[in-house]
Amino acid sequence: MIVRIMGEGQVELADSHFAELNKLDDELLAEMESGDGPGFRRTLHALLSKVRELGTALPDEALEPSELILPSPDATLEEVRDMLSDDGLIPG
C-alpha cells in the first residue's frame, strides 16, 4: 500500500504492518476523543515514526496514487479530527 505523509512524501508499506499501526491509531483516536493534547501529539509522532520505520520511502519524483493519507507531524488535533473516518486514520 502507498501511504502519503502530508508534507513529507510517500512510503510503500506491506499490508502485514497494519495490525501494529492500527494499535497506535486506536490510541490516537481515544486521545482525541478525550481531548488529551499531549497524548495525541506523542501518539501521532509514534504512528508516523512507525510508518517511516516499516515502510520504504519512494523517490520524490515518484507520483504514485496514495491509498492512505496521514497528517503531517505538526497537524493540530482539529486538523486530524477532520481527516478521521469511523476507523480512525488507518482503515481496519
CSV table of C-alpha atoms in Angstrom, one decimal:
chain,number,residue,atom,x,y,z
A,1,MET,CA,0.0,0.0,0.0
A,2,ILE,CA,1.2,3.5,-0.8
A,3,VAL,CA,1.0,5.9,2.1
A,4,ARG,CA,1.5,9.6,2.0
A,5,ILE,CA,2.6,11.6,5.0
A,6,MET,CA,1.4,15.2,4.3
A,7,GLY,CA,4.4,17.5,3.7
A,8,GLU,CA,6.9,14.6,3.6
A,9,GLY,CA,6.3,12.2,0.7
A,10,GLN,CA,5.2,8.7,0.1
A,11,VAL,CA,6.2,5.3,1.5
A,12,GLU,CA,5.3,1.8,0.4
A,13,LEU,CA,4.0,-0.3,3.3
A,14,ALA,CA,3.3,-4.0,3.4
A,15,ASP,CA,-0.3,-4.9,4.5
A,16,SER,CA,1.2,-7.1,7.2
A,17,HIS,CA,2.2,-4.0,9.2
A,18,PHE,CA,-1.3,-2.6,9.5
A,19,ALA,CA,-2.2,-4.6,12.7
A,20,GLU,CA,0.7,-2.9,14.5
A,21,LEU,CA,-0.2,0.5,13.1
A,22,ASN,CA,-3.9,0.1,14.0
A,23,LYS,CA,-3.0,-0.2,17.7
A,24,LEU,CA,-1.4,3.3,17.6
A,25,ASP,CA,-4.3,4.5,15.5
A,26,ASP,CA,-6.7,3.3,18.2
A,27,GLU,CA,-4.7,5.1,20.9
A,28,LEU,CA,-4.7,8.3,18.8
A,29,LEU,CA,-8.5,8.1,18.4
A,30,ALA,CA,-9.0,7.6,22.2
A,31,GLU,CA,-6.7,10.6,23.0
A,32,MET,CA,-8.6,12.7,20.5
A,33,GLU,CA,-11.9,11.8,22.0
A,34,SER,CA,-10.7,12.6,25.5
A,35,GLY,CA,-9.0,15.8,24.4
A,36,ASP,CA,-5.6,14.6,25.6
A,37,GLY,CA,-3.5,17.1,23.6
A,38,PRO,CA,-0.1,15.8,24.9
A,39,GLY,CA,-1.0,12.2,24.4
A,40,PHE,CA,-2.4,13.0,20.9
A,41,ARG,CA,0.9,14.6,19.9
A,42,ARG,CA,3.0,11.8,21.3
A,43,THR,CA,1.0,9.1,19.6
A,44,LEU,CA,0.8,10.9,16.3
A,45,HIS,CA,4.6,11.2,16.3
A,46,ALA,CA,4.9,7.5,17.2
A,47,LEU,CA,2.5,6.5,14.4
A,48,LEU,CA,4.3,8.5,11.8
A,49,SER,CA,7.7,7.2,13.0
A,50,LYS,CA,6.5,3.6,12.8
A,51,VAL,CA,5.2,4.2,9.2
A,52,ARG,CA,8.6,5.6,8.3
A,53,GLU,CA,10.4,2.7,10.0
A,54,LEU,CA,8.3,-0.1,8.5
A,55,GLY,CA,7.8,1.5,5.1
A,56,THR,CA,10.1,2.0,2.1
A,57,ALA,CA,10.4,5.7,1.1
A,58,LEU,CA,9.5,6.3,-2.6
A,59,PRO,CA,11.7,8.7,-4.5
A,60,ASP,CA,10.4,12.3,-4.6
A,61,GLU,CA,9.9,12.2,-8.3
A,62,ALA,CA,7.6,9.1,-8.0
A,63,LEU,CA,3.9,10.1,-8.2
A,64,GLU,CA,2.0,7.0,-7.2
A,65,PRO,CA,-1.6,7.3,-6.2
A,66,SER,CA,-1.7,7.2,-2.4
A,67,GLU,CA,-4.1,4.7,-0.9
A,68,LEU,CA,-3.8,6.3,2.6
A,69,ILE,CA,-3.0,9.9,3.6
A,70,LEU,CA,-1.7,10.6,7.0
A,71,PRO,CA,-1.4,14.1,8.6
A,72,SER,CA,1.9,15.9,9.0
A,73,PRO,CA,3.7,15.7,12.3
A,74,ASP,CA,2.7,19.2,13.2
A,75,ALA,CA,-1.0,18.8,12.4
A,76,THR,CA,-3.4,20.0,15.1
A,77,LEU,CA,-5.9,17.9,16.9
A,78,GLU,CA,-8.7,19.6,14.9
A,79,GLU,CA,-7.0,19.0,11.6
A,80,VAL,CA,-6.6,15.3,12.3
A,81,ARG,CA,-10.2,15.1,13.5
A,82,ASP,CA,-11.2,16.4,10.1
A,83,MET,CA,-9.3,13.5,8.4
A,84,LEU,CA,-10.8,10.7,10.5
A,85,SER,CA,-13.1,8.0,9.3
A,86,ASP,CA,-15.1,5.7,11.6
A,87,ASP,CA,-12.0,3.5,11.8
A,88,GLY,CA,-9.6,6.4,12.6
A,89,LEU,CA,-6.8,7.4,10.3
A,90,ILE,CA,-6.0,3.8,9.2
A,91,PRO,CA,-8.8,1.6,7.9
A,92,GLY,CA,-9.4,-1.7,9.6
